[in-house]
Short mmCIF file of N, CA and C and ligand atoms in Angstrom, two decimals:
data_model
loop_
_atom_site.label_atom_id
_atom_site.label_comp_id
_atom_site.label_asym_id
_atom_site.label_seq_id
_atom_site.Cartn_x
_atom_site.Cartn_y
_atom_site.Cartn_z
N MET T 273 51.60 28.79 -162.15
CA MET T 273 51.09 28.77 -160.78
C MET T 273 49.68 28.15 -160.76
N LYS T 274 49.47 27.20 -159.88
CA LYS T 274 48.14 26.56 -159.79
C LYS T 274 47.25 27.35 -158.82
N ILE T 275 46.17 27.89 -159.40
CA ILE T 275 45.26 28.72 -158.58
C ILE T 275 43.93 27.99 -158.40
N GLY T 276 43.48 27.89 -157.15
CA GLY T 276 42.16 27.31 -156.86
C GLY T 276 41.23 28.41 -156.37
N ILE T 277 39.98 28.35 -156.80
CA ILE T 277 39.00 29.35 -156.35
C ILE T 277 37.99 28.68 -155.43
N TYR T 278 37.84 29.23 -154.23
CA TYR T 278 36.84 28.71 -153.29
C TYR T 278 35.71 29.73 -153.22
N PRO T 279 34.59 29.47 -153.93
CA PRO T 279 33.49 30.43 -153.95
C PRO T 279 32.45 30.10 -152.90
N GLY T 280 31.69 31.10 -152.50
CA GLY T 280 30.59 30.81 -151.57
C GLY T 280 29.84 32.09 -151.28
N SER T 281 28.69 31.93 -150.59
CA SER T 281 28.01 33.15 -150.18
C SER T 281 28.51 33.59 -148.79
N PHE T 282 29.10 32.70 -148.00
CA PHE T 282 29.80 33.05 -146.76
C PHE T 282 29.04 34.06 -145.90
N ASP T 283 27.80 33.71 -145.56
CA ASP T 283 26.90 34.69 -144.89
C ASP T 283 26.52 34.25 -143.48
N PRO T 284 27.41 34.18 -142.52
CA PRO T 284 28.82 34.57 -142.54
C PRO T 284 29.72 33.34 -142.74
N PRO T 285 31.04 33.57 -142.95
CA PRO T 285 31.97 32.44 -143.01
C PRO T 285 32.10 31.76 -141.65
N THR T 286 32.27 30.43 -141.67
CA THR T 286 32.31 29.65 -140.43
C THR T 286 33.66 28.93 -140.30
N LEU T 287 33.82 28.22 -139.18
CA LEU T 287 35.04 27.41 -139.00
C LEU T 287 35.09 26.26 -140.01
N GLY T 288 33.90 25.82 -140.47
CA GLY T 288 33.87 24.78 -141.52
C GLY T 288 34.47 25.30 -142.82
N HIS T 289 34.15 26.54 -143.17
CA HIS T 289 34.75 27.16 -144.36
C HIS T 289 36.25 27.30 -144.17
N LEU T 290 36.65 27.76 -142.97
CA LEU T 290 38.08 27.97 -142.71
C LEU T 290 38.85 26.65 -142.86
N ASN T 291 38.24 25.57 -142.39
CA ASN T 291 38.89 24.25 -142.50
C ASN T 291 39.15 23.89 -143.98
N ILE T 292 38.16 24.18 -144.84
CA ILE T 292 38.33 23.90 -146.28
C ILE T 292 39.43 24.81 -146.86
N ILE T 293 39.43 26.09 -146.46
CA ILE T 293 40.43 27.04 -146.98
C ILE T 293 41.84 26.59 -146.58
N GLU T 294 42.00 26.20 -145.30
CA GLU T 294 43.33 25.79 -144.83
C GLU T 294 43.83 24.58 -145.60
N ARG T 295 42.93 23.61 -145.83
CA ARG T 295 43.35 22.40 -146.55
C ARG T 295 43.61 22.70 -148.02
N ALA T 296 42.79 23.56 -148.64
CA ALA T 296 43.01 23.91 -150.05
C ALA T 296 44.34 24.65 -150.21
N SER T 297 44.72 25.42 -149.19
CA SER T 297 45.95 26.22 -149.30
C SER T 297 47.19 25.32 -149.35
N THR T 298 47.05 24.06 -148.94
CA THR T 298 48.19 23.13 -149.04
C THR T 298 48.19 22.42 -150.40
N LEU T 299 47.11 22.51 -151.14
CA LEU T 299 47.00 21.79 -152.42
C LEU T 299 47.29 22.69 -153.62
N PHE T 300 47.08 24.00 -153.46
CA PHE T 300 47.27 24.94 -154.58
C PHE T 300 48.37 25.94 -154.22
N ASP T 301 48.99 26.54 -155.26
CA ASP T 301 49.99 27.58 -155.00
C ASP T 301 49.29 28.81 -154.41
N LYS T 302 48.09 29.07 -154.95
CA LYS T 302 47.33 30.21 -154.42
C LYS T 302 45.85 29.83 -154.37
N VAL T 303 45.17 30.25 -153.31
CA VAL T 303 43.72 30.04 -153.21
C VAL T 303 43.06 31.41 -153.15
N ILE T 304 42.08 31.61 -154.04
CA ILE T 304 41.29 32.85 -153.98
C ILE T 304 39.93 32.49 -153.39
N VAL T 305 39.64 33.07 -152.24
CA VAL T 305 38.33 32.86 -151.61
C VAL T 305 37.44 33.98 -152.12
N ALA T 306 36.39 33.61 -152.86
CA ALA T 306 35.57 34.63 -153.52
C ALA T 306 34.16 34.65 -152.97
N THR T 307 33.82 35.80 -152.40
CA THR T 307 32.45 36.01 -151.94
C THR T 307 31.59 36.33 -153.15
N MET T 308 30.58 35.47 -153.38
CA MET T 308 29.75 35.62 -154.58
C MET T 308 28.28 35.65 -154.21
N VAL T 309 27.44 35.83 -155.24
CA VAL T 309 26.01 35.93 -154.98
C VAL T 309 25.33 34.62 -155.34
N ASN T 310 24.58 34.07 -154.38
CA ASN T 310 23.70 32.94 -154.67
C ASN T 310 22.31 33.54 -154.86
N GLY T 311 21.82 33.52 -156.10
CA GLY T 311 20.58 34.20 -156.44
C GLY T 311 19.37 33.75 -155.64
N SER T 312 19.44 32.59 -155.00
CA SER T 312 18.27 32.12 -154.26
C SER T 312 18.35 32.47 -152.76
N LYS T 313 19.37 33.24 -152.37
CA LYS T 313 19.50 33.58 -150.94
C LYS T 313 19.54 35.09 -150.74
N ASN T 314 18.91 35.55 -149.66
CA ASN T 314 19.07 36.95 -149.26
C ASN T 314 20.21 37.01 -148.25
N SER T 315 21.06 38.01 -148.40
CA SER T 315 22.24 38.09 -147.54
C SER T 315 22.01 38.98 -146.32
N SER T 316 22.51 38.56 -145.17
CA SER T 316 22.43 39.40 -143.97
C SER T 316 23.62 40.35 -143.89
N PHE T 317 24.74 39.93 -144.48
CA PHE T 317 25.96 40.75 -144.45
C PHE T 317 26.27 41.22 -145.87
N THR T 318 26.91 42.39 -145.99
CA THR T 318 27.27 42.89 -147.33
C THR T 318 28.48 42.10 -147.83
N MET T 319 28.70 42.19 -149.13
CA MET T 319 29.87 41.52 -149.73
C MET T 319 31.14 42.00 -149.04
N GLU T 320 31.23 43.32 -148.78
CA GLU T 320 32.45 43.87 -148.18
C GLU T 320 32.63 43.39 -146.75
N GLU T 321 31.52 43.29 -145.99
CA GLU T 321 31.62 42.77 -144.61
C GLU T 321 32.14 41.33 -144.64
N LYS T 322 31.60 40.54 -145.56
CA LYS T 322 32.00 39.13 -145.63
C LYS T 322 33.46 38.99 -146.06
N ALA T 323 33.88 39.84 -147.02
CA ALA T 323 35.28 39.79 -147.47
C ALA T 323 36.21 40.19 -146.31
N ASP T 324 35.78 41.20 -145.54
CA ASP T 324 36.58 41.63 -144.40
C ASP T 324 36.70 40.50 -143.35
N PHE T 325 35.58 39.80 -143.08
CA PHE T 325 35.61 38.65 -142.15
C PHE T 325 36.63 37.62 -142.65
N LEU T 326 36.53 37.31 -143.95
CA LEU T 326 37.40 36.26 -144.51
C LEU T 326 38.87 36.68 -144.46
N ARG T 327 39.14 37.96 -144.70
CA ARG T 327 40.55 38.42 -144.64
C ARG T 327 41.08 38.27 -143.23
N ARG T 328 40.27 38.64 -142.23
CA ARG T 328 40.74 38.55 -140.84
C ARG T 328 40.94 37.09 -140.42
N MET T 329 40.07 36.20 -140.90
CA MET T 329 40.16 34.78 -140.53
C MET T 329 41.34 34.07 -141.18
N THR T 330 41.80 34.60 -142.33
CA THR T 330 42.82 33.86 -143.11
C THR T 330 44.16 34.58 -143.12
N LYS T 331 44.34 35.54 -142.18
CA LYS T 331 45.58 36.33 -142.24
C LYS T 331 46.83 35.47 -141.96
N HIS T 332 46.64 34.27 -141.37
CA HIS T 332 47.78 33.38 -141.12
C HIS T 332 48.14 32.55 -142.34
N LEU T 333 47.40 32.71 -143.44
CA LEU T 333 47.64 31.88 -144.63
C LEU T 333 48.18 32.75 -145.77
N PRO T 334 49.51 32.75 -146.00
CA PRO T 334 50.10 33.70 -146.94
C PRO T 334 49.68 33.49 -148.40
N ASN T 335 49.26 32.29 -148.77
CA ASN T 335 48.89 32.07 -150.18
C ASN T 335 47.37 32.13 -150.41
N VAL T 336 46.66 32.75 -149.46
CA VAL T 336 45.21 32.90 -149.61
C VAL T 336 44.85 34.37 -149.82
N GLU T 337 44.05 34.61 -150.85
CA GLU T 337 43.59 35.97 -151.18
C GLU T 337 42.07 35.99 -151.08
N VAL T 338 41.50 37.12 -150.73
CA VAL T 338 40.03 37.21 -150.64
C VAL T 338 39.55 38.26 -151.65
N ASP T 339 38.45 37.95 -152.31
CA ASP T 339 37.94 38.85 -153.34
C ASP T 339 36.40 38.80 -153.31
N THR T 340 35.78 39.74 -154.02
CA THR T 340 34.32 39.70 -154.18
C THR T 340 34.03 39.73 -155.67
N PHE T 341 32.95 39.06 -156.09
CA PHE T 341 32.61 39.05 -157.51
C PHE T 341 31.10 38.87 -157.65
N GLY T 342 30.49 39.71 -158.49
CA GLY T 342 29.03 39.66 -158.62
C GLY T 342 28.54 38.91 -159.84
N GLY T 343 29.45 38.36 -160.64
CA GLY T 343 29.03 37.72 -161.90
C GLY T 343 29.04 36.21 -161.83
N LEU T 344 29.25 35.60 -163.00
CA LEU T 344 29.24 34.13 -163.09
C LEU T 344 30.57 33.54 -162.65
N LEU T 345 30.49 32.48 -161.87
CA LEU T 345 31.70 31.80 -161.39
C LEU T 345 32.56 31.31 -162.56
N ALA T 346 31.91 30.78 -163.61
CA ALA T 346 32.67 30.24 -164.76
C ALA T 346 33.52 31.35 -165.40
N ASP T 347 33.00 32.57 -165.46
CA ASP T 347 33.76 33.70 -166.04
C ASP T 347 34.91 34.09 -165.12
N TYR T 348 34.63 34.04 -163.82
CA TYR T 348 35.64 34.44 -162.83
C TYR T 348 36.85 33.49 -162.88
N VAL T 349 36.57 32.21 -163.11
CA VAL T 349 37.64 31.21 -163.20
C VAL T 349 38.58 31.58 -164.35
N SER T 350 38.01 31.98 -165.50
CA SER T 350 38.85 32.38 -166.65
C SER T 350 39.61 33.65 -166.32
N GLU T 351 38.90 34.63 -165.77
CA GLU T 351 39.52 35.92 -165.47
C GLU T 351 40.75 35.76 -164.57
N LYS T 352 40.68 34.82 -163.62
CA LYS T 352 41.78 34.65 -162.67
C LYS T 352 42.80 33.61 -163.13
N GLY T 353 42.55 32.95 -164.26
CA GLY T 353 43.47 31.91 -164.75
C GLY T 353 43.56 30.74 -163.79
N ALA T 354 42.44 30.42 -163.14
CA ALA T 354 42.45 29.33 -162.13
C ALA T 354 42.35 27.96 -162.81
N CYS T 355 42.85 26.93 -162.13
CA CYS T 355 42.75 25.58 -162.70
C CYS T 355 41.62 24.80 -162.04
N ALA T 356 41.06 25.29 -160.94
CA ALA T 356 39.99 24.53 -160.28
C ALA T 356 39.12 25.39 -159.38
N ILE T 357 37.86 24.93 -159.25
CA ILE T 357 36.93 25.48 -158.27
C ILE T 357 36.97 24.49 -157.10
N VAL T 358 37.10 24.99 -155.89
CA VAL T 358 37.12 24.12 -154.71
C VAL T 358 35.77 24.23 -154.00
N LYS T 359 35.16 23.11 -153.68
CA LYS T 359 33.90 23.12 -152.92
C LYS T 359 34.01 22.10 -151.78
N GLY T 360 33.32 22.40 -150.69
CA GLY T 360 33.27 21.45 -149.57
C GLY T 360 31.98 20.64 -149.67
N LEU T 361 32.08 19.36 -149.43
CA LEU T 361 30.88 18.49 -149.43
C LEU T 361 30.64 18.03 -148.00
N ARG T 362 29.44 18.31 -147.47
CA ARG T 362 29.16 17.94 -146.09
C ARG T 362 28.48 16.59 -145.98
N ALA T 363 27.51 16.34 -146.86
CA ALA T 363 26.72 15.11 -146.74
C ALA T 363 26.21 14.74 -148.11
N VAL T 364 25.61 13.57 -148.20
CA VAL T 364 25.06 13.11 -149.47
C VAL T 364 24.05 14.13 -150.00
N SER T 365 23.34 14.78 -149.07
CA SER T 365 22.33 15.75 -149.48
C SER T 365 22.93 16.92 -150.26
N ASP T 366 24.20 17.24 -150.05
CA ASP T 366 24.85 18.32 -150.81
C ASP T 366 25.16 17.88 -152.24
N PHE T 367 25.24 16.56 -152.44
CA PHE T 367 25.86 16.07 -153.67
C PHE T 367 25.12 16.48 -154.93
N GLU T 368 23.79 16.30 -154.93
CA GLU T 368 23.03 16.52 -156.16
C GLU T 368 23.17 17.96 -156.66
N TYR T 369 23.04 18.90 -155.72
CA TYR T 369 23.13 20.33 -156.05
C TYR T 369 24.55 20.67 -156.53
N GLU T 370 25.54 20.14 -155.81
CA GLU T 370 26.94 20.44 -156.17
C GLU T 370 27.28 19.84 -157.53
N PHE T 371 26.76 18.64 -157.80
CA PHE T 371 27.01 17.95 -159.06
C PHE T 371 26.44 18.79 -160.21
N GLN T 372 25.22 19.30 -160.01
CA GLN T 372 24.55 20.14 -160.99
C GLN T 372 25.38 21.41 -161.27
N MET T 373 25.85 22.05 -160.20
CA MET T 373 26.64 23.29 -160.38
C MET T 373 27.97 23.01 -161.07
N ALA T 374 28.60 21.89 -160.69
CA ALA T 374 29.90 21.55 -161.30
C ALA T 374 29.73 21.32 -162.80
N LEU T 375 28.65 20.62 -163.18
CA LEU T 375 28.42 20.35 -164.61
C LEU T 375 28.07 21.63 -165.36
N ALA T 376 27.26 22.49 -164.73
CA ALA T 376 26.89 23.75 -165.39
C ALA T 376 28.12 24.63 -165.58
N ASN T 377 28.99 24.70 -164.57
CA ASN T 377 30.20 25.51 -164.69
C ASN T 377 31.12 24.96 -165.78
N LYS T 378 31.19 23.64 -165.88
CA LYS T 378 32.04 23.00 -166.88
C LYS T 378 31.51 23.27 -168.30
N LYS T 379 30.18 23.29 -168.41
CA LYS T 379 29.55 23.56 -169.70
C LYS T 379 29.82 25.02 -170.13
N LEU T 380 29.76 25.93 -169.13
CA LEU T 380 29.99 27.35 -169.44
C LEU T 380 31.46 27.64 -169.72
N ASN T 381 32.33 26.89 -169.06
CA ASN T 381 33.78 27.10 -169.22
C ASN T 381 34.45 25.73 -169.17
N GLY T 382 34.88 25.24 -170.33
CA GLY T 382 35.46 23.89 -170.42
C GLY T 382 36.66 23.67 -169.51
N ASN T 383 37.28 24.77 -169.03
CA ASN T 383 38.46 24.62 -168.15
C ASN T 383 38.08 24.62 -166.67
N ALA T 384 36.80 24.81 -166.38
CA ALA T 384 36.41 24.96 -164.97
C ALA T 384 36.17 23.59 -164.31
N GLU T 385 37.25 22.98 -163.84
CA GLU T 385 37.13 21.72 -163.11
C GLU T 385 36.70 22.02 -161.68
N THR T 386 35.87 21.15 -161.09
CA THR T 386 35.52 21.34 -159.67
C THR T 386 36.15 20.22 -158.84
N VAL T 387 36.82 20.62 -157.77
CA VAL T 387 37.46 19.67 -156.85
C VAL T 387 36.69 19.70 -155.54
N PHE T 388 36.25 18.54 -155.05
CA PHE T 388 35.49 18.49 -153.81
C PHE T 388 36.37 18.02 -152.65
N LEU T 389 36.33 18.75 -151.55
CA LEU T 389 37.00 18.31 -150.32
C LEU T 389 35.91 17.89 -149.35
N MET T 390 36.09 16.76 -148.70
CA MET T 390 35.09 16.32 -147.72
C MET T 390 35.20 17.22 -146.50
N THR T 391 34.09 17.77 -146.09
CA THR T 391 34.09 18.63 -144.90
C THR T 391 34.52 17.82 -143.68
N ASP T 392 35.35 18.42 -142.86
CA ASP T 392 35.82 17.77 -141.64
C ASP T 392 34.62 17.33 -140.79
N GLN T 393 34.75 16.15 -140.18
CA GLN T 393 33.62 15.59 -139.42
C GLN T 393 33.08 16.53 -138.32
N HIS T 394 33.95 17.40 -137.79
CA HIS T 394 33.50 18.32 -136.74
C HIS T 394 32.49 19.34 -137.25
N TYR T 395 32.48 19.56 -138.58
CA TYR T 395 31.65 20.64 -139.13
C TYR T 395 30.55 20.13 -140.06
N LEU T 396 30.26 18.83 -140.00
CA LEU T 396 29.29 18.23 -140.92
C LEU T 396 27.91 18.87 -140.81
N TYR T 397 27.56 19.28 -139.61
CA TYR T 397 26.21 19.80 -139.34
C TYR T 397 26.13 21.31 -139.55
N LEU T 398 27.28 21.94 -139.78
CA LEU T 398 27.33 23.40 -139.71
C LEU T 398 26.89 24.07 -141.01
N SER T 399 26.23 25.21 -140.91
CA SER T 399 25.92 26.03 -142.08
C SER T 399 25.85 27.48 -141.62
N SER T 400 25.93 28.39 -142.56
CA SER T 400 25.84 29.81 -142.22
C SER T 400 24.47 30.12 -141.63
N THR T 401 23.43 29.45 -142.13
CA THR T 401 22.07 29.68 -141.63
C THR T 401 21.99 29.34 -140.14
N ILE T 402 22.59 28.22 -139.74
CA ILE T 402 22.57 27.80 -138.33
C ILE T 402 23.27 28.86 -137.46
N VAL T 403 24.42 29.35 -137.95
CA VAL T 403 25.17 30.36 -137.18
C VAL T 403 24.33 31.64 -137.01
N ARG T 404 23.68 32.07 -138.11
CA ARG T 404 22.86 33.30 -138.03
C ARG T 404 21.72 33.10 -137.02
N ASP T 405 21.11 31.94 -137.07
CA ASP T 405 19.97 31.66 -136.21
C ASP T 405 20.39 31.67 -134.73
N ILE T 406 21.50 31.02 -134.43
CA ILE T 406 21.98 30.99 -133.03
C ILE T 406 22.31 32.41 -132.57
N ALA T 407 23.02 33.18 -133.44
CA ALA T 407 23.43 34.54 -133.06
C ALA T 407 22.21 35.43 -132.83
N ARG T 408 21.20 35.31 -133.70
CA ARG T 408 19.99 36.16 -133.57
C ARG T 408 19.27 35.92 -132.25
N HIS T 409 19.38 34.67 -131.75
CA HIS T 409 18.70 34.34 -130.50
C HIS T 409 19.61 34.49 -129.28
N GLY T 410 20.77 35.10 -129.48
CA GLY T 410 21.65 35.37 -128.34
C GLY T 410 22.44 34.17 -127.88
N GLY T 411 22.52 33.12 -128.71
CA GLY T 411 23.29 31.93 -128.33
C GLY T 411 24.78 32.13 -128.54
N ASP T 412 25.55 31.17 -128.06
CA ASP T 412 27.01 31.27 -128.11
C ASP T 412 27.51 30.66 -129.44
N ILE T 413 28.10 31.49 -130.30
CA ILE T 413 28.57 30.97 -131.60
C ILE T 413 30.09 30.75 -131.61
N SER T 414 30.70 30.78 -130.41
CA SER T 414 32.17 30.74 -130.39
C SER T 414 32.74 29.42 -130.93
N GLY T 415 31.99 28.34 -130.88
CA GLY T 415 32.50 27.06 -131.42
C GLY T 415 32.28 26.94 -132.93
N PHE T 416 31.65 27.95 -133.52
CA PHE T 416 31.26 27.84 -134.93
C PHE T 416 31.95 28.82 -135.86
N VAL T 417 32.43 29.94 -135.31
CA VAL T 417 33.08 30.95 -136.16
C VAL T 417 34.42 31.36 -135.54
N SER T 418 35.28 31.98 -136.33
CA SER T 418 36.58 32.43 -135.82
C SER T 418 36.38 33.50 -134.76
N GLU T 419 37.26 33.47 -133.75
CA GLU T 419 37.16 34.42 -132.64
C GLU T 419 37.28 35.86 -133.15
N GLU T 420 38.10 36.06 -134.19
CA GLU T 420 38.34 37.41 -134.75
C GLU T 420 37.05 38.09 -135.21
N ILE T 421 36.05 37.29 -135.63
CA ILE T 421 34.86 37.91 -136.24
C ILE T 421 33.59 37.69 -135.41
N ARG T 422 33.72 36.93 -134.33
CA ARG T 422 32.53 36.54 -133.54
C ARG T 422 31.71 37.75 -133.08
N GLU T 423 32.41 38.73 -132.50
CA GLU T 423 31.70 39.87 -131.93
C GLU T 423 30.97 40.68 -133.00
N ASP T 424 31.61 40.83 -134.16
CA ASP T 424 30.98 41.61 -135.25
C ASP T 424 29.71 40.93 -135.75
N ILE T 425 29.73 39.60 -135.77
CA ILE T 425 28.53 38.86 -136.22
C ILE T 425 27.40 39.07 -135.21
N VAL T 426 27.74 38.92 -133.94
CA VAL T 426 26.73 39.08 -132.88
C VAL T 426 26.18 40.50 -132.89
N ASN T 427 27.09 41.49 -132.99
CA ASN T 427 26.64 42.90 -132.97
C ASN T 427 25.67 43.20 -134.10
N LYS T 428 25.88 42.57 -135.24
CA LYS T 428 24.99 42.85 -136.38
C LYS T 428 23.65 42.12 -136.25
N LEU T 429 23.67 40.89 -135.70
CA LEU T 429 22.46 40.07 -135.75
C LEU T 429 21.63 40.06 -134.47
N TYR T 430 22.27 40.28 -133.33
CA TYR T 430 21.55 40.11 -132.07
C TYR T 430 20.95 41.43 -131.59
N GLN T 431 19.63 41.45 -131.49
CA GLN T 431 18.95 42.63 -130.95
C GLN T 431 18.20 42.22 -129.69
N PRO T 432 18.85 42.44 -128.52
CA PRO T 432 18.22 42.00 -127.28
C PRO T 432 16.87 42.69 -127.08
N LYS T 433 15.90 41.92 -126.56
CA LYS T 433 14.57 42.50 -126.31
C LYS T 433 14.64 43.34 -125.05
N GLU T 434 14.00 44.52 -125.12
CA GLU T 434 14.02 45.42 -123.96
C GLU T 434 13.23 44.80 -122.80
N1 COA Z 16 31.47 24.00 -143.42
C1 COA Z 16 30.37 24.62 -143.00
N2 COA Z 16 29.36 25.00 -143.78
C2 COA Z 16 29.48 24.75 -145.09
C3 COA Z 16 30.59 24.10 -145.63
C4 COA Z 16 31.63 23.72 -144.73
N3 COA Z 16 32.72 23.11 -145.14
N4 COA Z 16 30.44 23.97 -146.96
C5 COA Z 16 29.25 24.53 -147.24
N5 COA Z 16 28.68 24.99 -146.11
C6 COA Z 16 27.36 25.63 -145.98
C7 COA Z 16 27.36 27.08 -146.41
O1 COA Z 16 27.59 27.95 -145.31
C8 COA Z 16 25.96 27.24 -146.95
O2 COA Z 16 25.09 27.46 -145.85
P1 COA Z 16 23.71 28.25 -146.02
O3 COA Z 16 22.86 27.43 -146.96
O4 COA Z 16 23.17 28.29 -144.65
O5 COA Z 16 24.06 29.61 -146.61
C9 COA Z 16 25.60 25.87 -147.53
O6 COA Z 16 26.50 24.98 -146.92
C10 COA Z 16 25.74 25.78 -149.02
O7 COA Z 16 27.05 26.16 -149.38
P2 COA Z 16 27.46 26.29 -150.91
O8 COA Z 16 27.01 25.09 -151.66
O9 COA Z 16 28.90 26.65 -150.97
O10 COA Z 16 26.52 27.46 -151.44
P3 COA Z 16 26.69 29.00 -151.28
O11 COA Z 16 25.33 29.59 -151.31
O12 COA Z 16 27.53 29.35 -150.12
O13 COA Z 16 27.50 29.41 -152.61
C11 COA Z 16 27.72 30.03 -154.94
C12 COA Z 16 26.96 29.22 -153.90
C13 COA Z 16 27.82 31.52 -154.53
C14 COA Z 16 29.13 29.46 -155.08
C15 COA Z 16 26.95 29.89 -156.27
O14 COA Z 16 25.63 30.36 -156.11
C16 COA Z 16 27.63 30.64 -157.41
O15 COA Z 16 28.54 30.11 -158.05
N6 COA Z 16 27.19 31.91 -157.64
C17 COA Z 16 27.77 32.75 -158.69
C18 COA Z 16 26.78 32.87 -159.88
C19 COA Z 16 26.89 31.65 -160.77
O16 COA Z 16 27.90 31.39 -161.39
N7 COA Z 16 25.78 30.89 -160.83
C20 COA Z 16 25.69 29.69 -161.63
C21 COA Z 16 26.28 28.51 -160.87
S1 COA Z 16 26.25 27.04 -161.85
#
């Protein structure tokens, strides 16, 4: 069985992430979406909240599983017997960082190939940071995140001024 792992900090997951998951699910027998820790970012949502968001967003995809992992991605790839790490590339600016991570993962685990999917043009500008920022200021995030999780994101981030 060909297993692909789609890792990310998903803080929160967006429609851009969902687009990558849907496309990866047609390329692999199974896709594991793994909420992981990016050491250079502070998270607004807990790992469990993010995993719950991802499960609700992907319930229409029978070959997609959601998991959380606090260790190294290269080790997780071995543990799950995966054949590839899936990453989305939005712009040239993503390339250098992604290239560095792909090479580091390959060095740590010779079997950890990284496959890049070009982010759909509708989501080129999108990031979790932008979604958090809009939600915190009371803006409408309905075009950026799945309807199933929109209210939970707003409830956590938006504190209307008295
Ligand atoms: N649509 C919309 N947004 C997208 C996107 C898409 N298709 N693809 C990426 N993004 C956004 C993400 O939301 C994220 O936004 P943010 O910076 O506002 O949080 C940004 O682009 C970067 O995404 P990504 O490159 O996937 O980074 P990440 O922080 O989400 O995930 C980990 C990085 C968790 C995969 C990485 O830190 C990791 O592997 N950690 C485990 C520990 C480890 O092994 N470290 C060594 C790695 S060599």
